[in-house]
Amino acid sequence: MPAIGAVAHLMPRLDLYGSIAKTFQPPLLNEAADPGTIDKGVDLDAQTSWNYETGFRATPSEWLSVDLSLYRLEYDNQVVTSGGVRRNENDTEHQGAELELELGPFQGLSSYFTVAAAEAQFESGTNQGRTLPFAPKWNLGWGWRYETSLPERGGKAVANLRGRWVSEQFSDSANTVVAS
């Protein structure tokens, strides 16, 4: 499948990047052999997509790095799970932005923060305009890492603490909202 990517080094600590790729993926064995899918008599086809991404990476100092990217994915026949059954959907589109900040290390301690905003929707069919199942609008991540050397052992010790928050999402293609 065709793909092209490029990186432009605009300044010593600033890169601009981008890529375009065509993908092809036949159904995975666990998708094709899923009992819910087989019981419904669904025969899955391969999915294809065009993927576009652009962004920049900056390291303004030794202790700070920033990565901001924008992306768009255009699928044909995407395999989508809804109501426990996997099916090919005609056209779907995903687009969004991601930001990652990394701080450190300061005396062995470093941290990171990520935020991703996304939109994924059906572009045709009975669910046109609806959000794809299991496609949250927001993802937040954060973490800390402490690293120290162990000279007597000739190695190092590392401890990580990570967190993640994901916004609500639909569990079916009809975007059913269940009252709590």
Tab-separated table of N, CA, C and O in Angstrom, residues 5 12 20 31 36-37 41 54 58 80 103 126 142 144 167 173 175:
chain	number	residue	atom	x	y	z
A	5	GLY	N	5.965	9.919	3.973
A	5	GLY	CA	6.109	10.731	5.166
A	5	GLY	C	7.317	11.625	5.034
A	5	GLY	O	8.237	11.322	4.260
A	12	PRO	N	16.996	23.904	15.189
A	12	PRO	CA	17.644	22.798	15.897
A	12	PRO	C	16.721	22.019	16.840
A	12	PRO	O	16.888	20.833	17.012
A	20	ILE	N	1.039	10.553	4.743
A	20	ILE	CA	-0.186	10.098	4.071
A	20	ILE	C	0.025	8.620	3.786
A	20	ILE	O	1.092	8.236	3.285
A	31	GLU	N	-11.794	-11.454	15.074
A	31	GLU	CA	-12.985	-10.747	14.590
A	31	GLU	C	-13.849	-11.681	13.748
A	31	GLU	O	-15.058	-11.778	13.937
A	36	GLY	N	-20.445	-14.055	18.392
A	36	GLY	CA	-21.570	-13.150	18.132
A	36	GLY	C	-21.693	-12.806	16.662
A	36	GLY	O	-22.795	-12.675	16.122
A	37	THR	N	-20.568	-12.675	15.982
A	37	THR	CA	-20.556	-12.356	14.554
A	37	THR	C	-20.982	-13.565	13.732
A	37	THR	O	-21.804	-13.458	12.823
A	41	GLY	N	-24.508	-14.606	11.215
A	41	GLY	CA	-24.281	-14.886	9.801
A	41	GLY	C	-23.526	-13.789	9.067
A	41	GLY	O	-23.666	-13.641	7.858
A	54	THR	N	-0.322	15.360	10.454
A	54	THR	CA	0.685	16.416	10.437
A	54	THR	C	0.866	16.920	11.862
A	54	THR	O	-0.035	16.790	12.696
A	58	ALA	N	8.675	19.936	19.384
A	58	ALA	CA	9.591	20.989	19.828
A	58	ALA	C	10.214	20.587	21.158
A	58	ALA	O	9.555	19.978	21.998
A	80	VAL	N	-16.705	-2.642	12.691
A	80	VAL	CA	-17.226	-1.944	13.865
A	80	VAL	C	-18.005	-2.945	14.714
A	80	VAL	O	-18.802	-3.722	14.184
A	103	LEU	N	7.980	16.759	30.846
A	103	LEU	CA	8.811	17.604	31.710
A	103	LEU	C	9.862	16.740	32.392
A	103	LEU	O	9.555	15.659	32.883
A	126	THR	N	-27.352	3.660	7.430
A	126	THR	CA	-28.447	3.978	8.353
A	126	THR	C	-27.992	4.774	9.569
A	126	THR	O	-28.803	5.411	10.228
A	142	TRP	N	-1.658	10.992	32.105
A	142	TRP	CA	-0.620	11.661	32.857
A	142	TRP	C	0.212	10.600	33.553
A	142	TRP	O	-0.233	9.465	33.734
A	144	TRP	N	4.146	9.922	36.012
A	144	TRP	CA	5.409	10.308	36.597
A	144	TRP	C	6.341	9.111	36.541
A	144	TRP	O	5.906	7.965	36.633
A	167	SER	N	-13.502	10.044	28.265
A	167	SER	CA	-14.872	10.560	28.323
A	167	SER	C	-15.867	9.464	27.956
A	167	SER	O	-15.503	8.412	27.429
A	173	SER	N	-24.021	1.356	17.549
A	173	SER	CA	-24.005	2.255	16.383
A	173	SER	C	-25.184	3.216	16.360
A	173	SER	O	-25.132	4.246	15.679
A	175	ASN	N	-26.156	4.930	18.861
A	175	ASN	CA	-25.890	5.951	19.881
A	175	ASN	C	-26.968	5.978	20.958
A	175	ASN	O	-27.425	7.035	21.407
